[in-house]
Amino acid sequence: MGAGVVALYVLVLWIPGLALGALAGLRGWTLAAAAPLLTYAVAGLFGPLFAALGIAWSPMSAGLLLVVLCAVGVLGRYLLRQRLGPPEPAGPPTWSLAAHAGVAAGLAWIVVVGGTVIWSGLGQLNAIPQDWDAAFHANGIRWIADTGDSSLTGMAKVNWYAADVEVFYPNAYHLVAAVVLRMTGADIPTVLNAHTVLLPGMGALTIVALVHRFRGRALLAVTAAGCSIAITSFYDMLWRGPLLPFVTGAVLMPLAAVLLVDVLDTAGWRQVGKGLLFGAGLLAMIALNPATLFTAAIFTFPALVQRWAGRPRLLLREPLVVLAAGAVAALMSLPQVLGSIGSASGEPVHDWPAELTQSEAFGELLGLAHDGLRPQWWLVLVAAIGLAALGRLADLRWIFASGFAFGTLFVLAASSDEPWVNAITRPWWNDQWRLVGMCVVPIAVLGGHGLAELQRHAATRIRTLADKVGAGPPALAGTASTAVATALVVVLFVVATDQLYLGRNVARMRLAAPDGPVVSSLEADAMRVLATLVPPDQRVMNDRGDGSVWMYALAGVHPVAGFYNFSGVDEDALLLNERFNRYPVDRSVRAAVARLNVTYVMLGRGFVRTDWRRAPGLLGLEDAPWLQTVYRNRDAVIYRIRARPA
């Protein structure tokens, strides 16, 4: 079942984007990498539109939408060819066919290794992620699948259900996941984890497309992709949180540079089409997580600086093109932009307390040793070699500046609580874990470049030795030298890093979804029992701090507390959280229970934070005569409220 859900997720993510991207003129590695981004763009654009038109989001409506979009694309492509003629022939290929095949083979192995880290760490695909964000995403996916509500405020209704409260959250990730959920009939954790398994490979594919577009060597593409799945700080974003839409946006973010350069390198009216593609890509990023847009801007800006510094005459035209493309993106993503602005203005600046000194933060960054882990010395070594040979990175030299910017933000967030630091890191919630995760792509490219340089030097030495001993025809000796040097460098690196730090990264992912303490399998069993007891129009009283907030995602039962967050929630829910145990003697409590239509209570054993305790209003229920125990296991209990007092 698990492998089938993963396979279907691949089809749902790639097929729409491949079809639309091909019709829009994308080809090769850019098309392959951008396909999920374009799929999310379609969801981000049409999900809110469907909600406004009263169309339910479902596999059927999404499928019909894809058919219509493809038909429009075919017609538009035909009309453009009639008016403008066939497109100009492409320039000389960056890589040979053999190089493409080699990259594809290497990437396939990297995808398997990255997926193995996730799956092995989870243990099983239906494991329940235990940290904070997972419950919100799980409930949101089920809400869209159950109701067809694809609005930008709909899925938050599981927790913020008061009639006068609307909480914005971009939902492209959840819309696609809801289609997978409906098509497979799998449980929510399986759908969440099936997508998570794809993320390392998706990021590796994006790096291949980035290197190819900026005319890097084929070997650099493979080695950089391999380094990207070895860096532990990437997986830290997938057990802590897990930050699923954020990481999805992060792994696709480098495509902003790829698509923007496509726009700038295209002439005439065809630039309009490439501009629309770029706008669609930015729409997808903000529809996944608004922070992705800020990340993409920081990542891409050095590429423009390098481009314009080398050819100053481009400054006469290209900045206007970039602004126009940005305006297109802003127009396409207007609902998300307005929602993000409103959400940001209504939330206080968040401050994760600084836990490190500047020297400690700098040391963790240089050693790839965040959270006190041992340094990843082999990655540090090859990245240092890549940095020393930065001049040979050619069109990708700018990536060091991107990494420097992200690294600086990480050091600031990790070591300072100054208001100005909180302000500039606000798009990433002042979260050092997210910011060090943003360093993965630049470090991976520098590390891959270091390996490619080692291979180049080794090939030269082997070729020189072959010439001295007369090993054969020069062409054959050159090919053999390259192959031997490549195998030598890659194999030694894989062996030295113990399969790209596989064991270390699996151990980190094991933090994601053990059996409890927040939601254990026994608590999940209790939630399924609830589904047999509670009518659809009732809510279940629960503790906002324990794993019972998962009851809607796992069993379709609506809780009083649908997420761990207290801000902006229903006043009746807050009242019951404080005073539910005064039900027999407090008329206001009984009135709130009646308004929320509560008959059952569920309490779980574990809490989402180790320092959290049982809510005041839920203390002392064990022997309450006004409650009847209807189900109990080691980790959970379900009560039924007896006949209500007058």
Coordinates of C-alpha atoms in Angstrom, one line a residue, residues 59-606:
P59 CA -9.9 14.4 -8.2
M60 CA -12.6 14.8 -10.7
S61 CA -12.7 18.6 -10.8
A62 CA -8.9 18.8 -10.7
G63 CA -8.7 16.3 -13.5
L64 CA -11.2 18.3 -15.7
L65 CA -9.2 21.4 -14.9
L66 CA -6.1 19.8 -16.2
V67 CA -7.8 18.7 -19.4
V68 CA -9.1 22.2 -20.0
L69 CA -5.7 23.8 -19.3
C70 CA -4.0 21.3 -21.7
A71 CA -6.5 22.1 -24.4
V72 CA -6.0 25.8 -24.0
G73 CA -2.2 25.2 -24.1
V74 CA -2.4 23.2 -27.3
L75 CA -4.6 25.9 -28.9
G76 CA -2.3 28.7 -27.7
R77 CA 0.8 26.9 -28.9
Y78 CA -0.7 26.3 -32.3
L79 CA -1.8 30.0 -32.7
L80 CA 1.7 31.2 -31.6
R81 CA 3.4 28.9 -34.1
Q82 CA 1.1 30.1 -36.9
R83 CA 1.9 33.8 -36.0
L84 CA 5.5 33.6 -35.0
G85 CA 6.7 30.5 -36.8
P86 CA 8.7 27.7 -35.2
P87 CA 10.9 28.5 -32.3
E88 CA 14.5 29.4 -32.9
P89 CA 16.8 26.3 -32.7
A90 CA 18.4 25.7 -29.4
G91 CA 22.1 26.5 -28.9
P92 CA 24.8 23.8 -28.6
P93 CA 23.9 21.2 -26.0
T94 CA 25.5 21.6 -22.6
W95 CA 26.0 17.9 -22.1
S96 CA 26.4 14.9 -24.5
L97 CA 23.9 12.1 -24.6
A98 CA 26.2 9.9 -22.6
A99 CA 26.5 12.6 -20.0
H100 CA 22.7 12.9 -19.7
A101 CA 22.5 9.2 -19.3
G102 CA 25.2 9.2 -16.6
V103 CA 23.4 12.0 -14.7
A104 CA 20.1 10.1 -14.9
A105 CA 21.7 7.0 -13.5
G106 CA 23.5 8.8 -10.7
L107 CA 20.4 10.8 -9.9
A108 CA 18.3 7.6 -9.7
W109 CA 20.7 6.2 -7.1
I110 CA 20.6 9.5 -5.1
V111 CA 16.8 9.5 -5.2
V112 CA 16.8 6.0 -3.7
V113 CA 19.3 6.8 -1.0
G114 CA 17.3 10.0 0.0
G115 CA 14.0 8.2 0.0
T116 CA 15.6 5.4 2.1
V117 CA 16.7 7.9 4.7
I118 CA 13.1 9.1 5.1
W119 CA 11.4 5.7 5.0
S120 CA 13.9 4.0 7.2
G121 CA 13.8 6.8 9.7
L122 CA 10.0 6.7 9.9
G123 CA 10.0 2.9 10.2
Q124 CA 6.7 2.6 8.4
L125 CA 4.9 4.9 6.0
N126 CA 1.8 5.2 8.3
A127 CA 3.8 6.4 11.3
I128 CA 2.3 9.5 12.8
P129 CA 4.7 12.6 12.9
Q130 CA 4.9 13.7 16.5
D131 CA 5.8 17.4 16.4
W132 CA 3.9 20.6 16.3
D133 CA 3.1 21.4 12.6
A134 CA 2.1 18.0 11.5
A135 CA -1.3 18.0 13.1
F136 CA -2.3 21.3 11.3
H137 CA -1.3 20.0 7.9
A138 CA -3.0 16.6 8.5
N139 CA -6.3 18.2 9.6
G140 CA -6.1 20.6 6.7
I141 CA -5.7 17.9 4.1
R142 CA -8.6 15.9 5.5
W143 CA -10.8 19.0 5.6
I144 CA -10.2 19.7 1.9
A145 CA -10.7 16.0 1.0
D146 CA -13.9 15.8 3.0
T147 CA -15.5 19.1 2.2
G148 CA -14.0 20.1 -1.2
D149 CA -13.4 23.6 0.4
S150 CA -10.3 24.9 -1.3
S151 CA -10.4 28.4 0.0
L152 CA -7.4 30.0 1.7
T153 CA -9.2 30.1 5.0
G154 CA -11.2 26.8 4.9
M155 CA -8.8 24.2 6.2
A156 CA -8.0 26.3 9.3
K157 CA -11.7 25.8 10.3
V158 CA -10.8 22.6 12.1
N159 CA -9.4 24.8 14.9
W160 CA -10.6 28.3 14.2
Y161 CA -14.3 27.5 13.6
A162 CA -15.9 30.6 15.1
A163 CA -18.1 32.3 12.6
D164 CA -16.3 35.7 12.8
V165 CA -12.7 34.3 12.6
E166 CA -10.9 33.6 9.4
V167 CA -7.3 32.4 9.5
F168 CA -5.3 32.5 6.2
Y169 CA -2.9 29.7 5.2
P170 CA -1.6 29.0 1.7
N171 CA -2.8 25.6 0.7
A172 CA -1.2 24.4 -2.5
Y173 CA 0.5 21.6 -0.7
H174 CA -2.7 20.5 1.0
L175 CA -4.8 20.7 -2.2
V176 CA -2.5 18.3 -4.0
A177 CA -2.3 16.0 -1.0
A178 CA -6.1 16.0 -0.8
V179 CA -6.3 14.7 -4.3
V180 CA -3.9 11.9 -3.4
L181 CA -5.9 11.1 -0.3
R182 CA -9.2 10.8 -2.2
M183 CA -7.6 8.7 -5.0
T184 CA -5.9 6.2 -2.7
G185 CA -8.2 6.0 0.3
A186 CA -5.0 5.8 2.4
D187 CA -4.8 7.2 5.9
I188 CA -3.5 10.7 6.5
P189 CA -0.1 9.8 7.9
T190 CA 0.6 7.6 4.9
V191 CA -0.2 10.5 2.6
L192 CA 2.0 12.9 4.6
N193 CA 4.9 10.5 4.6
A194 CA 4.6 9.4 1.0
H195 CA 5.2 13.0 0.0
T196 CA 8.1 13.4 2.5
V197 CA 9.8 10.4 1.0
L198 CA 10.0 12.3 -2.3
L199 CA 11.5 15.5 -1.0
P200 CA 15.2 14.6 -1.0
G201 CA 15.0 13.3 -4.6
M202 CA 12.9 16.3 -5.6
G203 CA 15.6 18.6 -4.2
A204 CA 18.4 16.6 -6.0
L205 CA 16.6 16.9 -9.3
T206 CA 16.2 20.6 -8.9
I207 CA 20.0 20.9 -8.3
V208 CA 20.7 19.0 -11.5
A209 CA 18.4 21.4 -13.4
L210 CA 20.2 24.3 -11.8
V211 CA 23.6 23.1 -12.7
H212 CA 22.5 22.2 -16.3
R213 CA 20.9 25.6 -16.8
F214 CA 24.0 27.5 -15.7
R215 CA 26.2 25.3 -17.9
G216 CA 28.0 23.3 -15.2
R217 CA 29.6 20.0 -15.8
A218 CA 27.5 16.8 -15.7
L219 CA 29.7 15.5 -13.0
L220 CA 29.0 18.6 -10.9
A221 CA 25.3 18.1 -11.3
V222 CA 25.6 14.5 -9.9
T223 CA 28.0 15.3 -7.1
A224 CA 26.1 18.4 -6.0
A225 CA 22.9 16.4 -5.9
G226 CA 24.6 13.7 -3.9
C227 CA 25.9 16.3 -1.4
S228 CA 22.4 17.7 -1.0
I229 CA 21.0 14.5 0.4
A230 CA 23.9 14.0 2.8
I231 CA 23.6 17.3 4.7
T232 CA 21.9 16.6 8.0
S233 CA 20.3 20.0 8.5
F234 CA 18.0 19.2 5.6
Y235 CA 16.4 16.3 7.5
D236 CA 16.2 18.4 10.6
M237 CA 13.4 20.3 8.9
L238 CA 11.5 17.0 8.4
W239 CA 11.5 15.6 11.9
R240 CA 11.2 19.0 13.7
G241 CA 7.8 20.3 12.8
P242 CA 7.8 18.7 10.3
L243 CA 7.9 21.8 8.1
L244 CA 6.3 20.1 5.1
P245 CA 5.1 22.9 2.9
F246 CA 8.1 25.0 3.8
V247 CA 10.6 22.3 2.8
T248 CA 8.6 21.6 -0.4
G249 CA 9.0 25.2 -1.3
A250 CA 12.7 25.2 -0.3
V251 CA 13.7 22.2 -2.5
L252 CA 11.9 23.8 -5.5
M253 CA 13.2 27.3 -4.8
P254 CA 16.3 27.2 -7.0
L255 CA 14.0 27.0 -10.0
A256 CA 13.4 30.7 -9.5
A257 CA 16.9 31.3 -10.8
V258 CA 16.5 28.8 -13.6
L259 CA 13.1 30.2 -14.8
L260 CA 14.2 33.8 -14.5
V261 CA 17.4 33.3 -16.6
D262 CA 15.1 31.5 -19.2
V263 CA 13.1 34.7 -19.3
L264 CA 16.1 37.0 -19.8
D265 CA 17.7 34.7 -22.4
T266 CA 14.5 34.7 -24.6
A267 CA 13.8 37.4 -27.1
G268 CA 10.7 38.9 -28.6
W269 CA 7.1 37.8 -27.9
R270 CA 8.3 34.4 -26.6
Q271 CA 9.7 36.2 -23.6
V272 CA 6.1 36.8 -22.6
G273 CA 5.5 33.1 -22.4
K274 CA 8.6 32.5 -20.4
G275 CA 7.6 35.4 -18.1
L276 CA 4.3 33.7 -17.4
L277 CA 6.1 30.5 -16.5
F278 CA 8.3 32.4 -14.1
G279 CA 5.2 34.1 -12.6
A280 CA 3.6 30.7 -12.3
G281 CA 6.7 29.4 -10.5
L282 CA 6.6 32.3 -8.0
L283 CA 2.9 31.8 -7.5
A284 CA 3.6 28.1 -6.6
M285 CA 6.3 29.2 -4.1
I286 CA 4.1 31.6 -2.2
A287 CA 1.1 29.2 -2.4
L288 CA 3.3 26.6 -0.7
N289 CA 4.8 28.9 1.9
P290 CA 5.3 32.7 1.7
A291 CA 8.8 32.4 3.1
T292 CA 9.8 30.6 0.0
L293 CA 9.4 33.8 -2.0
F294 CA 11.9 35.7 0.3
T295 CA 14.2 32.8 0.1
A296 CA 14.1 32.7 -3.7
A297 CA 14.8 36.5 -3.9
I298 CA 17.9 36.1 -1.7
F299 CA 19.0 33.1 -3.7
T300 CA 18.5 34.6 -7.1
F301 CA 19.7 38.1 -6.6
P302 CA 23.5 37.2 -6.7
A303 CA 22.9 35.4 -10.1
L304 CA 21.5 38.7 -11.5
V305 CA 24.4 40.7 -10.1
Q306 CA 27.0 38.3 -11.7
R307 CA 25.1 38.4 -15.0
W308 CA 24.9 42.2 -15.1
A309 CA 28.4 42.7 -13.8
G310 CA 29.8 40.7 -16.7
R311 CA 27.6 42.4 -19.3
P312 CA 26.7 45.9 -18.1
R313 CA 24.7 46.7 -21.2
L314 CA 22.0 44.3 -20.1
L315 CA 21.2 46.8 -17.3
L316 CA 19.5 49.0 -20.0
R317 CA 16.7 46.4 -20.5
E318 CA 16.8 43.4 -18.1
P319 CA 15.9 45.1 -14.8
L320 CA 12.6 46.2 -16.4
V321 CA 12.0 42.7 -17.6
V322 CA 12.6 41.3 -14.1
L323 CA 10.2 43.9 -12.6
A324 CA 7.5 43.0 -15.3
A325 CA 7.9 39.3 -14.5
G326 CA 7.6 40.0 -10.8
A327 CA 4.4 42.1 -11.5
V328 CA 2.9 39.1 -13.4
A329 CA 3.7 36.9 -10.5
A330 CA 2.2 39.3 -8.0
L331 CA -1.0 39.6 -10.1
M332 CA -1.3 35.8 -10.4
S333 CA -0.8 35.3 -6.7
L334 CA -2.9 38.3 -5.5
P335 CA -5.1 36.3 -3.1
Q336 CA -2.0 34.7 -1.5
V337 CA -0.2 38.0 -1.4
L338 CA -3.1 39.8 0.3
G339 CA -3.6 36.9 2.7
S340 CA 0.1 36.9 3.6
I341 CA 0.2 40.6 4.3
G342 CA -2.9 40.4 6.4
S343 CA -1.6 37.4 8.4
A344 CA 1.8 39.1 8.9
S345 CA 0.2 42.4 10.1
G346 CA -2.0 40.5 12.6
E347 CA 0.8 38.4 14.2
P348 CA 3.4 39.7 16.6
V349 CA 7.1 39.3 15.6
H350 CA 8.1 35.8 16.8
D351 CA 11.3 35.3 18.6
W352 CA 12.9 32.0 19.1
P353 CA 15.4 32.6 22.0
A354 CA 19.0 32.8 20.9
E355 CA 20.7 29.7 22.2
L356 CA 24.3 30.1 20.9
T357 CA 27.1 32.7 20.9
Q358 CA 28.2 34.1 17.6
S359 CA 31.3 31.9 17.6
E360 CA 29.3 28.8 18.4
A361 CA 26.8 29.5 15.6
F362 CA 29.6 30.2 13.2
G363 CA 31.3 27.0 14.2
E364 CA 28.2 24.9 13.8
L365 CA 27.7 26.4 10.3
L366 CA 31.3 25.8 9.2
G367 CA 31.3 22.3 10.5
L368 CA 27.8 21.4 9.4
A369 CA 27.2 20.5 13.0
H370 CA 24.0 22.2 13.9
D371 CA 22.3 21.2 17.2
G372 CA 25.5 20.0 18.7
L373 CA 26.1 17.1 16.2
R374 CA 29.5 16.0 15.2
P375 CA 30.9 17.9 12.2
Q376 CA 30.4 16.4 8.7
W377 CA 34.1 16.6 8.0
W378 CA 34.1 15.0 4.6
L379 CA 31.4 17.4 3.3
V380 CA 33.3 20.3 4.9
L381 CA 36.5 19.2 3.2
V382 CA 35.0 19.0 -0.3
A383 CA 33.1 22.3 0.2
A384 CA 36.3 24.0 1.2
I385 CA 38.0 22.6 -2.0
G386 CA 35.1 23.9 -4.0
L387 CA 35.3 27.3 -2.4
A388 CA 39.1 27.4 -3.1
A389 CA 38.3 26.7 -6.7
L390 CA 35.4 29.1 -6.9
G391 CA 36.7 30.8 -10.0
R392 CA 36.2 27.6 -12.0
L393 CA 32.5 27.4 -11.1
A394 CA 32.0 29.9 -14.0
D395 CA 28.3 30.8 -14.3
L396 CA 27.5 29.4 -10.9
R397 CA 30.1 31.5 -8.9
W398 CA 27.3 33.6 -7.6
I399 CA 26.0 30.7 -5.4
F400 CA 28.6 31.4 -2.8
A401 CA 27.0 34.8 -2.2
S402 CA 23.6 33.2 -1.7
G403 CA 25.1 30.8 0.8
F404 CA 26.9 33.6 2.6
A405 CA 23.6 35.5 2.9
F406 CA 21.7 32.5 4.3
G407 CA 24.6 31.6 6.6
T408 CA 24.7 35.2 8.0
L409 CA 21.0 35.1 8.7
F410 CA 21.4 31.8 10.5
V411 CA 24.3 33.1 12.7
L412 CA 22.3 36.2 13.6
A413 CA 19.1 34.3 14.4
A414 CA 21.0 31.7 16.5
S415 CA 23.0 34.2 18.5
S416 CA 21.0 37.3 18.9
D417 CA 17.6 38.5 20.2
E418 CA 18.0 42.0 19.0
P419 CA 14.8 43.5 17.6
W420 CA 16.4 44.3 14.2
V421 CA 17.5 40.6 13.9
N422 CA 14.0 39.5 14.6
A423 CA 12.7 41.9 12.0
I424 CA 14.9 40.7 9.1
T425 CA 14.5 37.0 10.0
R426 CA 10.7 37.3 10.5
P427 CA 9.8 35.6 7.1
W428 CA 11.5 32.5 8.5
W429 CA 9.9 32.9 12.0
N430 CA 13.3 33.9 13.4
D431 CA 14.0 30.1 13.3
Q432 CA 17.6 29.1 13.1
W433 CA 16.7 25.6 12.0
R434 CA 15.0 26.9 8.8
L435 CA 17.8 29.3 8.1
V436 CA 20.5 26.7 8.3
G437 CA 18.4 24.5 6.1
M438 CA 18.5 27.2 3.5
C439 CA 22.3 26.8 3.3
V440 CA 21.9 23.3 2.0
V441 CA 21.8 24.1 -1.8
P442 CA 24.8 26.5 -1.8
I443 CA 26.8 24.1 0.4
A444 CA 25.8 21.1 -1.8
V445 CA 26.9 22.9 -5.0
L446 CA 30.2 24.0 -3.5
G447 CA 30.8 20.4 -2.2
G448 CA 29.9 19.0 -5.5
H449 CA 32.3 21.4 -7.2
G450 CA 35.0 20.3 -4.9
L451 CA 34.5 16.7 -5.9
A452 CA 34.3 17.6 -9.5
E453 CA 37.6 19.5 -9.2
L454 CA 39.2 16.5 -7.5
Q455 CA 38.0 14.3 -10.4
R456 CA 39.5 16.8 -12.9
H457 CA 42.9 16.8 -11.3
A458 CA 42.8 13.0 -10.9
A459 CA 41.9 12.6 -14.5
T460 CA 44.7 14.8 -15.6
R461 CA 47.3 12.9 -13.6
I462 CA 46.0 9.5 -14.8
R463 CA 46.0 10.8 -18.4
T464 CA 49.6 12.0 -18.0
L465 CA 50.6 8.6 -16.6
A466 CA 48.8 6.8 -19.4
D467 CA 50.7 9.0 -22.0
K468 CA 54.0 8.2 -20.4
V469 CA 53.5 4.4 -20.5
G470 CA 51.8 4.4 -23.9
A471 CA 48.6 2.9 -22.6
G472 CA 46.8 3.1 -26.0
P473 CA 45.2 5.5 -28.5
P474 CA 45.0 9.1 -27.0
A475 CA 41.2 9.3 -27.4
L476 CA 40.7 6.0 -25.7
A477 CA 43.2 6.8 -23.0
G478 CA 41.5 10.1 -22.3
T479 CA 38.0 8.5 -22.0
A480 CA 39.4 5.8 -19.7
S481 CA 41.3 8.3 -17.5
T482 CA 38.1 10.3 -17.1
A483 CA 36.0 7.2 -16.2
V484 CA 38.6 5.9 -13.7
A485 CA 39.0 9.3 -12.0
T486 CA 35.3 9.7 -11.7
A487 CA 34.8 6.2 -10.2
L488 CA 37.8 6.8 -7.9
V489 CA 36.6 10.1 -6.5
V490 CA 32.9 9.2 -6.2
V491 CA 33.4 5.8 -4.7
L492 CA 36.0 7.1 -2.2
F493 CA 33.6 9.9 -1.1
V494 CA 30.7 7.5 -0.8
V495 CA 32.7 5.1 1.3
A496 CA 34.3 7.8 3.4
T497 CA 30.9 9.3 4.2
D498 CA 29.4 5.9 4.9
Q499 CA 26.9 6.2 2.0
L500 CA 26.5 9.9 2.2
Y501 CA 26.0 9.9 6.0
L502 CA 23.1 7.5 5.6
G503 CA 23.1 6.1 9.2
R504 CA 23.4 9.6 10.8
N505 CA 20.5 11.0 8.8
V506 CA 18.3 7.9 9.4
A507 CA 18.9 8.4 13.1
R508 CA 17.7 12.0 12.8
M509 CA 14.6 11.0 10.9
R510 CA 13.8 8.5 13.7
L511 CA 13.0 11.5 15.8
A512 CA 10.1 12.3 13.5
A513 CA 7.5 9.6 14.3
P514 CA 8.1 7.2 17.1
D515 CA 5.0 5.5 18.7
G516 CA 4.2 8.5 20.9
P517 CA 4.7 10.3 23.1
V518 CA 2.3 12.9 21.5
V519 CA 0.2 10.4 19.5
S520 CA 0.7 6.7 20.1
S521 CA -1.0 3.9 18.3
L522 CA -3.2 3.3 21.3
E523 CA -4.4 6.9 21.2
A524 CA -5.1 6.5 17.5
D525 CA -7.1 3.4 18.4
A526 CA -9.2 5.5 20.8
M527 CA -9.8 8.1 18.1
R528 CA -11.1 5.4 15.8
V529 CA -13.5 4.3 18.6
L530 CA -14.7 7.9 18.8
A531 CA -15.7 7.7 15.2
T532 CA -18.2 4.9 16.1
L533 CA -19.6 6.9 19.0
V534 CA -19.8 10.6 18.0
P535 CA -22.5 11.8 15.5
P536 CA -21.2 14.1 12.7
D537 CA -22.7 17.2 14.2
Q538 CA -21.0 16.9 17.6
R539 CA -17.6 18.0 18.8
V540 CA -15.5 16.1 21.3
M541 CA -14.0 17.9 24.3
N542 CA -10.2 17.5 24.4
D543 CA -7.0 18.9 25.7
R544 CA -5.3 21.4 23.4
G545 CA -1.9 20.2 24.5
D546 CA -2.1 16.5 23.9
G547 CA -2.3 14.4 20.8
S548 CA -6.1 14.4 20.6
V549 CA -5.9 17.3 18.2
W550 CA -5.3 14.6 15.6
M551 CA -8.7 13.1 16.0
Y552 CA -10.1 14.8 12.9
A553 CA -7.2 13.8 10.7
L554 CA -7.2 10.2 11.9
A555 CA -10.9 9.5 12.5
G556 CA -13.0 12.3 11.0
V557 CA -14.2 13.4 14.4
H558 CA -14.3 17.2 15.1
P559 CA -12.5 18.2 18.3
V560 CA -13.1 21.3 20.4
A561 CA -9.4 22.0 20.2
G562 CA -8.2 21.3 16.6
F563 CA -4.6 22.5 17.0
Y564 CA -2.1 23.4 19.7
N565 CA -2.4 27.1 19.0
F566 CA -4.6 29.2 21.4
S567 CA -4.6 32.5 19.6
G568 CA -7.8 33.6 18.0
V569 CA -9.7 30.4 18.9
D570 CA -13.4 30.2 19.9
E571 CA -14.3 31.8 23.2
D572 CA -16.3 28.8 24.3
A573 CA -13.3 26.6 23.6
L574 CA -11.1 28.8 25.8
L575 CA -13.7 28.8 28.6
L576 CA -14.0 25.0 28.5
N577 CA -10.2 24.7 28.5
E578 CA -10.1 26.6 31.8
R579 CA -13.4 25.4 33.5
F580 CA -14.9 22.3 31.9
N581 CA -14.5 20.4 35.2
R582 CA -17.0 22.8 36.8
Y583 CA -19.7 21.5 34.4
P584 CA -22.2 20.5 37.1
V585 CA -22.0 23.8 39.0
D586 CA -21.3 26.4 36.3
R587 CA -24.1 27.5 34.0
S588 CA -21.7 29.2 31.6
V589 CA -19.8 26.0 31.2
R590 CA -22.9 24.1 30.4
A591 CA -24.0 26.7 28.0
A592 CA -20.7 26.5 26.1
V593 CA -21.0 22.7 26.1
A594 CA -24.4 23.1 24.6
R595 CA -23.4 25.6 22.0
L596 CA -20.5 23.4 20.8
N597 CA -22.7 20.3 21.0
V598 CA -20.3 18.3 23.2
T599 CA -21.3 14.9 24.6
Y600 CA -17.9 13.0 24.7
V601 CA -14.5 13.8 26.1
M602 CA -11.2 12.3 25.1
L603 CA -7.9 12.7 26.9
G604 CA -4.5 11.4 25.7
R605 CA -1.4 10.7 27.8
G606 CA 1.4 12.5 25.9

